[in-house]
Short mmCIF file of C-alpha atoms and ligand atoms in Angstrom, two decimals:
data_model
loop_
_atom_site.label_atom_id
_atom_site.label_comp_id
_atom_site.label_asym_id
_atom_site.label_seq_id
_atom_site.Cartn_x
_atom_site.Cartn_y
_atom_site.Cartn_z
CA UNK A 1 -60.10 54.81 -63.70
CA UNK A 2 -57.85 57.45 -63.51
CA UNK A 3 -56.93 60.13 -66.63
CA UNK A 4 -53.94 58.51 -68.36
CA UNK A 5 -51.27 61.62 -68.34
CA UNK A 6 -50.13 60.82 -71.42
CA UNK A 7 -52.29 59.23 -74.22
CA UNK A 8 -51.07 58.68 -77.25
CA UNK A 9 -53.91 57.50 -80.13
CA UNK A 10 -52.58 56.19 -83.49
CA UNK A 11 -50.17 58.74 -84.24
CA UNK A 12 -48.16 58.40 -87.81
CA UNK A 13 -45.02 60.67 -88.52
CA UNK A 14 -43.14 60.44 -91.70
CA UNK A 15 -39.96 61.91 -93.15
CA UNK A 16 -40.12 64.05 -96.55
CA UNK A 17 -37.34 63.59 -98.61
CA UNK A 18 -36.30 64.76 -102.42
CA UNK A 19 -37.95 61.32 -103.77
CA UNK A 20 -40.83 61.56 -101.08
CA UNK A 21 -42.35 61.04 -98.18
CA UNK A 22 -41.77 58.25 -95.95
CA UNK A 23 -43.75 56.51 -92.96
CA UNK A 24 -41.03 56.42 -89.91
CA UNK A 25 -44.07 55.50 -87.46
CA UNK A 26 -46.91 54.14 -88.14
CA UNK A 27 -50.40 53.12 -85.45
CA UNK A 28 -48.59 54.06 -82.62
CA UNK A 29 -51.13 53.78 -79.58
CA UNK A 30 -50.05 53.80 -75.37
CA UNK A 31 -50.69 55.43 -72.64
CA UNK A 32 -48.59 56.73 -69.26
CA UNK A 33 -50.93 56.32 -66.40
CA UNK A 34 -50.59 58.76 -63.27
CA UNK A 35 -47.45 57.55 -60.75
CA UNK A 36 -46.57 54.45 -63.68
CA UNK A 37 -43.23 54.05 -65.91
CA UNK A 38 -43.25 53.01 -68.88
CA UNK A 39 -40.30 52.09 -70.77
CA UNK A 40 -39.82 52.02 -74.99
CA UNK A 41 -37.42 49.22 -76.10
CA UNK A 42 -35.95 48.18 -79.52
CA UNK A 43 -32.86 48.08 -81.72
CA UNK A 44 -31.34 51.31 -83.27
CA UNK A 45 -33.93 52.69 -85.78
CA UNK A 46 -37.28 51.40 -84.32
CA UNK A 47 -38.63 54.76 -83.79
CA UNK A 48 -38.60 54.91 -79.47
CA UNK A 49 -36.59 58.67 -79.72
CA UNK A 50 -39.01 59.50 -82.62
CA UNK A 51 -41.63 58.44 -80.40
CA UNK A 52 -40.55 60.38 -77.54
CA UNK A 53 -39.89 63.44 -79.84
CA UNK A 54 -42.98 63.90 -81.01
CA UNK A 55 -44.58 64.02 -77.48
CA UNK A 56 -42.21 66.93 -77.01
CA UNK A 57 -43.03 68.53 -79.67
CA UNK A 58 -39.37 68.73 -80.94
CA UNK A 59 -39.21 66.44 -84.36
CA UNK A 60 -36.56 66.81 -86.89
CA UNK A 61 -36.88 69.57 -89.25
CA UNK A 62 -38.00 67.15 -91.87
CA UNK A 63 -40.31 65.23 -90.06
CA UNK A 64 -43.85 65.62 -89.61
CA UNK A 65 -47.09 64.35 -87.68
CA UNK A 66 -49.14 63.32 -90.73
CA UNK A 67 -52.08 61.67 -88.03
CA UNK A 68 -53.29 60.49 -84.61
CA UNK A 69 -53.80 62.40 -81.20
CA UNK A 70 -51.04 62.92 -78.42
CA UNK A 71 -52.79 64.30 -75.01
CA UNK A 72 -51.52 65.20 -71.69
CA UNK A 73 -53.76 65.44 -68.84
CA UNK A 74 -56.27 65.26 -71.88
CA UNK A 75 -55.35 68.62 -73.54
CA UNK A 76 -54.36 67.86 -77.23
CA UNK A 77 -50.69 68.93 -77.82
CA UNK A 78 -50.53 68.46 -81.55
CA UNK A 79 -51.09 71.71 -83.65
CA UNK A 80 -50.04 73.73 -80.48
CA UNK A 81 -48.32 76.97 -80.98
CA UNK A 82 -44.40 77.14 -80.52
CA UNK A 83 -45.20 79.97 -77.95
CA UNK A 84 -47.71 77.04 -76.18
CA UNK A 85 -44.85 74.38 -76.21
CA UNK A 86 -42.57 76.45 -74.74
CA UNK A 87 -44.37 77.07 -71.30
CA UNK A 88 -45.16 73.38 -71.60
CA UNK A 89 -42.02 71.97 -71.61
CA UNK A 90 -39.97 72.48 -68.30
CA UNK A 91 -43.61 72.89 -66.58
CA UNK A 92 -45.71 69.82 -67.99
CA UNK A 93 -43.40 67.46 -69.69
CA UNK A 94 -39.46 67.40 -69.25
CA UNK A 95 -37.12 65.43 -70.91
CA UNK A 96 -33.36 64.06 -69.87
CA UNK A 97 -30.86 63.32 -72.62
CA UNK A 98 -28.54 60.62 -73.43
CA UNK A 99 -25.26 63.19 -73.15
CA UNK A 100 -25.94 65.82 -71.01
CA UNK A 101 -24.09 68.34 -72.12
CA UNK A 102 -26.96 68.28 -75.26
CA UNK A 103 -29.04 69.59 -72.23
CA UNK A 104 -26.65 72.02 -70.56
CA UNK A 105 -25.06 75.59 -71.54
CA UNK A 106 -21.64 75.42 -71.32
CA UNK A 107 -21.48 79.10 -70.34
CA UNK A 108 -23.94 79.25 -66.90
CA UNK A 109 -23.68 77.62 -63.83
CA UNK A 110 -25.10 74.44 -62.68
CA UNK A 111 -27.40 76.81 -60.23
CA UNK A 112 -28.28 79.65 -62.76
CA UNK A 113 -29.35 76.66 -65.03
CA UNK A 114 -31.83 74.78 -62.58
CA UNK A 115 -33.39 77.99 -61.39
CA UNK A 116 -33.93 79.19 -64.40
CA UNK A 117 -36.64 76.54 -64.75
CA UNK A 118 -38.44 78.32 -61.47
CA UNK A 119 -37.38 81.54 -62.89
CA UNK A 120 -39.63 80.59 -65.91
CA UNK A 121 -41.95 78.69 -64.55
CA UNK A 122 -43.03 80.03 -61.06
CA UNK A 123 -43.09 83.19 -59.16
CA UNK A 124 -40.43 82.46 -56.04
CA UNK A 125 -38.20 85.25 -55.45
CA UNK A 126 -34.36 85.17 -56.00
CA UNK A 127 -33.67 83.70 -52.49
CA UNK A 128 -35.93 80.70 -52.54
CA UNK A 129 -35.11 79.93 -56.00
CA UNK A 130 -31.44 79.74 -55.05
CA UNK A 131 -32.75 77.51 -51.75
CA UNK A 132 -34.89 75.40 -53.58
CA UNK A 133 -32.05 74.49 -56.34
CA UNK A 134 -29.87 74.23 -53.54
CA UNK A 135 -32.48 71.48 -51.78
CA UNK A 136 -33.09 69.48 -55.84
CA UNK A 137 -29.40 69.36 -55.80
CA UNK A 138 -29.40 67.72 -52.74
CA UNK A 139 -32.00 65.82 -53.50
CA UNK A 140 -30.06 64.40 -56.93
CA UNK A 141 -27.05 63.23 -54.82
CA UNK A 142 -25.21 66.59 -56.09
CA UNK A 143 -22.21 66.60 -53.37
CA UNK A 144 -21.37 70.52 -51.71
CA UNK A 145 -24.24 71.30 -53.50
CA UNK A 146 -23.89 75.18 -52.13
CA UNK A 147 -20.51 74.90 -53.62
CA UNK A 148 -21.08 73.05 -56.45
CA UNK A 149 -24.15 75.92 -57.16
CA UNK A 150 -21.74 78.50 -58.43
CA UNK A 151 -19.76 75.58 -60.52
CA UNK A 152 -19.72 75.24 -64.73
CA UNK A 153 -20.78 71.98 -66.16
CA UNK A 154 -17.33 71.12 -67.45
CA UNK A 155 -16.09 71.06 -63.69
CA UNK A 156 -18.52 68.16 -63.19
CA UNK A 157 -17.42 64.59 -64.26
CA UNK A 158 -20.26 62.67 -66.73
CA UNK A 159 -22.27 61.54 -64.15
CA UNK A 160 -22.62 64.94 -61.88
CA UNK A 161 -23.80 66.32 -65.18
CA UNK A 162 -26.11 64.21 -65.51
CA UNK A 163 -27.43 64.38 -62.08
CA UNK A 164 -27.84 68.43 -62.79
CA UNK A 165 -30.12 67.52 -66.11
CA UNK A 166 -32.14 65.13 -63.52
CA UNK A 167 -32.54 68.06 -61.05
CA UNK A 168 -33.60 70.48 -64.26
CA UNK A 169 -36.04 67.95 -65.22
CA UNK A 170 -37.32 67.41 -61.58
CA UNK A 171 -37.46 71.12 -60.07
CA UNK A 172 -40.46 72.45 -62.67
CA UNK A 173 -42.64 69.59 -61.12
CA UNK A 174 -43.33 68.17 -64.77
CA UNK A 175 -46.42 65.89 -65.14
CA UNK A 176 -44.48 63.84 -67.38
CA UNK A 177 -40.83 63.07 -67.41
CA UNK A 178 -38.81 61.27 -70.75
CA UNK A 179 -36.08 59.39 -70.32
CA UNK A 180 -34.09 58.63 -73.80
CA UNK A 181 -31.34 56.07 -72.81
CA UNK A 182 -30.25 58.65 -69.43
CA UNK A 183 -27.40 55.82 -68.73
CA UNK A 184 -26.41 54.81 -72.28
CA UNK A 185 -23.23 57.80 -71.92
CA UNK A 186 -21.90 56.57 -68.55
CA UNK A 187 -19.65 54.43 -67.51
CA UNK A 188 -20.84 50.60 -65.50
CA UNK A 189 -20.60 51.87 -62.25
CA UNK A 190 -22.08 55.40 -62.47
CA UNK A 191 -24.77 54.12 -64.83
CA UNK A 192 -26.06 51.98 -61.71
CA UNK A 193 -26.04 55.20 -59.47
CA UNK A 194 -28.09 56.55 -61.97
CA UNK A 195 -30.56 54.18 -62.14
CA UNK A 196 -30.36 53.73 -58.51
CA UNK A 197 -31.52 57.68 -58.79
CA UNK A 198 -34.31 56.96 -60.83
CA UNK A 199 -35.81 54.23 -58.73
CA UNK A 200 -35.73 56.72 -56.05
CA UNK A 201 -37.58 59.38 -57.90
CA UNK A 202 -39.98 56.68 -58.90
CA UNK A 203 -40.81 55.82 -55.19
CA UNK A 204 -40.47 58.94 -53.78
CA UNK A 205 -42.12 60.98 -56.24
CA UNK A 206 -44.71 59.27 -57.82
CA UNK A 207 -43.56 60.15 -61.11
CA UNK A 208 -44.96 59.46 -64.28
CA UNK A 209 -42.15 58.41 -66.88
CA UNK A 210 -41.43 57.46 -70.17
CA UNK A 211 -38.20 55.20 -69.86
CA UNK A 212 -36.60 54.57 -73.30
CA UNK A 213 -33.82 52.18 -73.25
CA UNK A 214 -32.10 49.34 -75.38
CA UNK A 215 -31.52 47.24 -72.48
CA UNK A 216 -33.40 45.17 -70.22
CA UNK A 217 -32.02 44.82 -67.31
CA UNK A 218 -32.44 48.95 -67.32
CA UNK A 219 -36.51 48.34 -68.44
CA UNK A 220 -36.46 45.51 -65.73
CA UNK A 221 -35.22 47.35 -62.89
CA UNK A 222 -37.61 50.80 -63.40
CA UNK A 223 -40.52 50.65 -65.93
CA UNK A 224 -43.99 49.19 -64.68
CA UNK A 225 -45.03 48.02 -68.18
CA UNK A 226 -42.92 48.24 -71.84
CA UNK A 227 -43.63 49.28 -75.11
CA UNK A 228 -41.46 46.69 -77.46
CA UNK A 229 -40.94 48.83 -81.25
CA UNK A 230 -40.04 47.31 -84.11
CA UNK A 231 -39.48 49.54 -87.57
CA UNK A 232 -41.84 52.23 -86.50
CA UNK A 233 -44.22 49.83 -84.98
CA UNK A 234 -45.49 48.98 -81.53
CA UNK A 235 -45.36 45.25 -82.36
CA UNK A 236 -45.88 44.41 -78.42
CA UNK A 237 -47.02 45.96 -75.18
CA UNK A 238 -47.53 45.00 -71.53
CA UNK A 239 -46.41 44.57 -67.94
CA UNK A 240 -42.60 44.29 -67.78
CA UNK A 241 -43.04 40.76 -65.90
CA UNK A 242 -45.33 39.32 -68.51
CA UNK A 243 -43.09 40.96 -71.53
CA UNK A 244 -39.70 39.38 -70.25
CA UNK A 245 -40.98 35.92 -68.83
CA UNK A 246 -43.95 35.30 -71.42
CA UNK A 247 -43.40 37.31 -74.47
CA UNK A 248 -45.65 37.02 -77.52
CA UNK A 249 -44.06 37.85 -80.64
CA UNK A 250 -41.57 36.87 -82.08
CA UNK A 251 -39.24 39.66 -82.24
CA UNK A 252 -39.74 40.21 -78.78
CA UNK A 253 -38.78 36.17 -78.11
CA UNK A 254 -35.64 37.16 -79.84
CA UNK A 255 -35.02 39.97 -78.22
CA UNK A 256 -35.52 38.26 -74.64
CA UNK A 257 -33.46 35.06 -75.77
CA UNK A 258 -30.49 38.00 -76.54
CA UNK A 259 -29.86 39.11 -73.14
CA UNK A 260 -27.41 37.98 -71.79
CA UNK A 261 -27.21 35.56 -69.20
CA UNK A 262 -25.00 34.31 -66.36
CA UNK A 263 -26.40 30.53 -66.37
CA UNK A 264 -25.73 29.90 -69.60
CA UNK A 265 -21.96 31.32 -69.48
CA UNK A 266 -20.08 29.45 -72.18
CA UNK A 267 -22.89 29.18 -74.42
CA UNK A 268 -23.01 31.14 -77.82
CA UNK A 269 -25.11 34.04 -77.51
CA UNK A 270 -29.04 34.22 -79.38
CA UNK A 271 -28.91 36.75 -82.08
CA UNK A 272 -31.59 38.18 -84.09
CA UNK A 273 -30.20 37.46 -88.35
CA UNK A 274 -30.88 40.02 -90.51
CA UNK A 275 -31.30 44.26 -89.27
CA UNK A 276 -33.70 46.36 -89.35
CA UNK A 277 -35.69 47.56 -92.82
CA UNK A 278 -34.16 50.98 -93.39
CA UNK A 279 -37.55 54.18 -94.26
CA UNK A 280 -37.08 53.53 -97.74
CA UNK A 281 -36.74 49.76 -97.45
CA UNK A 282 -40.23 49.14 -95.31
CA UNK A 283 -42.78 47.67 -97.59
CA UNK A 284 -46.72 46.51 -96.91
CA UNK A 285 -47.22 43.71 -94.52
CA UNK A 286 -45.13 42.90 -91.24
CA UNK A 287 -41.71 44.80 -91.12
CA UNK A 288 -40.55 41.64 -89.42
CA UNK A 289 -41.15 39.31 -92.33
CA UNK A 290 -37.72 39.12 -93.78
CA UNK A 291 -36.33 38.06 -89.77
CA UNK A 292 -39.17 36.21 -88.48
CA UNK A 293 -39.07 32.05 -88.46
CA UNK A 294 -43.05 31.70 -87.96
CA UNK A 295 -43.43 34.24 -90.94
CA UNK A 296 -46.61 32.80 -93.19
CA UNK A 297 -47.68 34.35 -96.79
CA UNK A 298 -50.40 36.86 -95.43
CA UNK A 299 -47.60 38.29 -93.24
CA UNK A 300 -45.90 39.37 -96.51
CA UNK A 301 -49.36 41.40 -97.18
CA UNK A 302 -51.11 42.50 -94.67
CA UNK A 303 -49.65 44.19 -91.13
CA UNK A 304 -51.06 42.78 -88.32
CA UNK A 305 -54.15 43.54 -86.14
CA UNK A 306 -53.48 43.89 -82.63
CA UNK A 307 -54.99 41.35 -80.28
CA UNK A 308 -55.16 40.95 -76.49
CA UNK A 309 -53.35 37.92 -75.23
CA UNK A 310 -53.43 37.59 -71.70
CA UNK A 311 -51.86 40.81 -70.29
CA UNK A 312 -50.11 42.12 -73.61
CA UNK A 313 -51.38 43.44 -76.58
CA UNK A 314 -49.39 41.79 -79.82
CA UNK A 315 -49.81 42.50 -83.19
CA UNK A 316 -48.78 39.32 -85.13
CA UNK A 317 -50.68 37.13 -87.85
CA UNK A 318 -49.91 34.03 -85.55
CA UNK A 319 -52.56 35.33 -83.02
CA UNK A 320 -55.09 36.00 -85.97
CA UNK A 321 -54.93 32.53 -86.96
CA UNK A 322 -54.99 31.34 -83.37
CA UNK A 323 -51.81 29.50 -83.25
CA UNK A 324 -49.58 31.63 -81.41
CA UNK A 325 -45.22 31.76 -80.64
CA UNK A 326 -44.07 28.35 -79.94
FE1 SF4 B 401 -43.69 36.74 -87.98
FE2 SF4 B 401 -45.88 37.02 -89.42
FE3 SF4 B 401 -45.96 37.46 -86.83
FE4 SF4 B 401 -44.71 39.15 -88.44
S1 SF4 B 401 -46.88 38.72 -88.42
S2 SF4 B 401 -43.97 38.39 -86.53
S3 SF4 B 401 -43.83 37.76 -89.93
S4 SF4 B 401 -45.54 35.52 -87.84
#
């Protein structure tokens, strides 16, 4: 089998704080394999930016790596030099934003800002760097793109800027590609261009992603398997398919049974009671105790080991005692 691009091998980050220090993710073990997307899913707070943050390298000042192993093309990218990270990012790994103007400098152009990447990152002269940001532009769905080259991002409407922070993250030829929520800012319609964008750089490019999103019919329509988190955990993992039609734990039922549906217009829609456990609130055992229906007295105790049902990997105390979601 192929090298994974990404692996990532039972990393733990936590948050210091006046009164301490606090686990924000805990076990967390995947892997991107080479032309596959994977998407991260969960409520507000379950650690999927965290997660993606720490494979860039770019964690809140108060946040740290405290273990595990992150490795891209099997070179080790925790305790890499700043100087290290920087040629890697842009190069190896790019990531797209939520809002795009996070991504973009107010004061260049939309051209001086893609070929910058090639500027840093390869050694094509002026000319072809202008050509070649001319063609990713192109390739994006930028319209006039030898127009729109010499154009400032607030000229461009949401979802043009957006498509210039896809054609930033695309021109440096990045192994890996992050997604955090790239539609979550846009309006209905332009959000499905977007992701009608994405499925195109998925087919045409072979590219290796990591999708994070809060909604499934986003994680349905692009990622190849999903990573459900739940309070810093990856509580359940598999292909998409298997996740939405057969899922295994019971937050992940929930989740499913949330979405929204056009058969059962009319009917009240399934919620999940209770929220997430804030940092300070997370105790031993399963974060999902306090939520969970099937929860049992060891679950209060002990967090679950992770066990291979069928296609997914789960980690709930119904599969250790063999009984399973009902
Ligand atoms: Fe529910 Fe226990 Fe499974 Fe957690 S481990 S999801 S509390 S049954």
């Amino acid at each position: 089998m192929a090298q994974p691009i990404l692996n990532v091998d039972n990393l733990e980050v936590a948050f210091s704080f006046p009164d301490g220090e606090y686990k924000a993710l805990q076990g967390i073990s995947f892997s991107v394999e080479p032309n596959e997307v994977v998407g991260i899913v969960g409520e507000s707070g379950c650690g999927k930016s965290l997660t993606s943050l720490s494979v860039m390298g770019i964690l809140p000042r108060n946040a740290h790596i405290t273990k595990g192993d992150i490795q891209l093309n099997g070179e080790e990218l925790i305790g890499l030099s700043e100087k290290k990270w920087q040629t890697l990012r842009g190069q190896k790994i790019s990531m797209i934003f939520q809002e795009p103007m996070t991504s973009l400098n107010p004061l260049l152009t939309i051209g001086r800002q893609i070929s910058e990447v090639l500027k840093k990152h390869t050694r094509l002269s002026k000319e072809e760097r202008k050509n070649r940001t001319i063609e990713i532009m192109k390739e994006v769905g930028l319209p006039r793109a030898e127009e729109l080259y010499s154009s400032y991002p607030h000229q461009l409407s949401g979802g043009m800027r957006q498509r210039v922070v896809i054609a930033i993250a695309l021109v440096g030829e990045a192994d890996l590609i992050i997604a955090d929520e790239p539609t979550t800012a846009l309006d209905v319609t332009i959000q499905a261009q977007i992701l009608e964008l994405f499925g195109e750089i998925k087919r045409k490019r072979n590219a290796s992603m990591l999708f994070i999103s809060h909604d499934w019919g986003v994680i349905r329509q692009i990622c190849d398997r999903v990573l459900v988190m739940y309070a810093g955990y990856i509580i359940e993992q598999g292909p998409v398919s298997e996740i939405v039609n057969n899922p295994k734990h019971p937050y992940t039922k929930g989740l499913i049974l949330s979405i929204p549906d056009h058969r059962k217009r009319g009917e009240k829609l399934h919620t999940i009671a209770g929220r997430v456990p804030t940092l300070k609130e997370r105790k031993g055992g399963c974060p999902f105790a306090d939520r969970c229906a099937y929860a049992m007295e060891i679950c209060r105790s002990e967090y679950p080991k992770s066990h291979e049902v069928s296609e997914q990997k789960v980690s709930c105390h119904l599969y250790t005692q063999g009984v399973g979601v009902v």
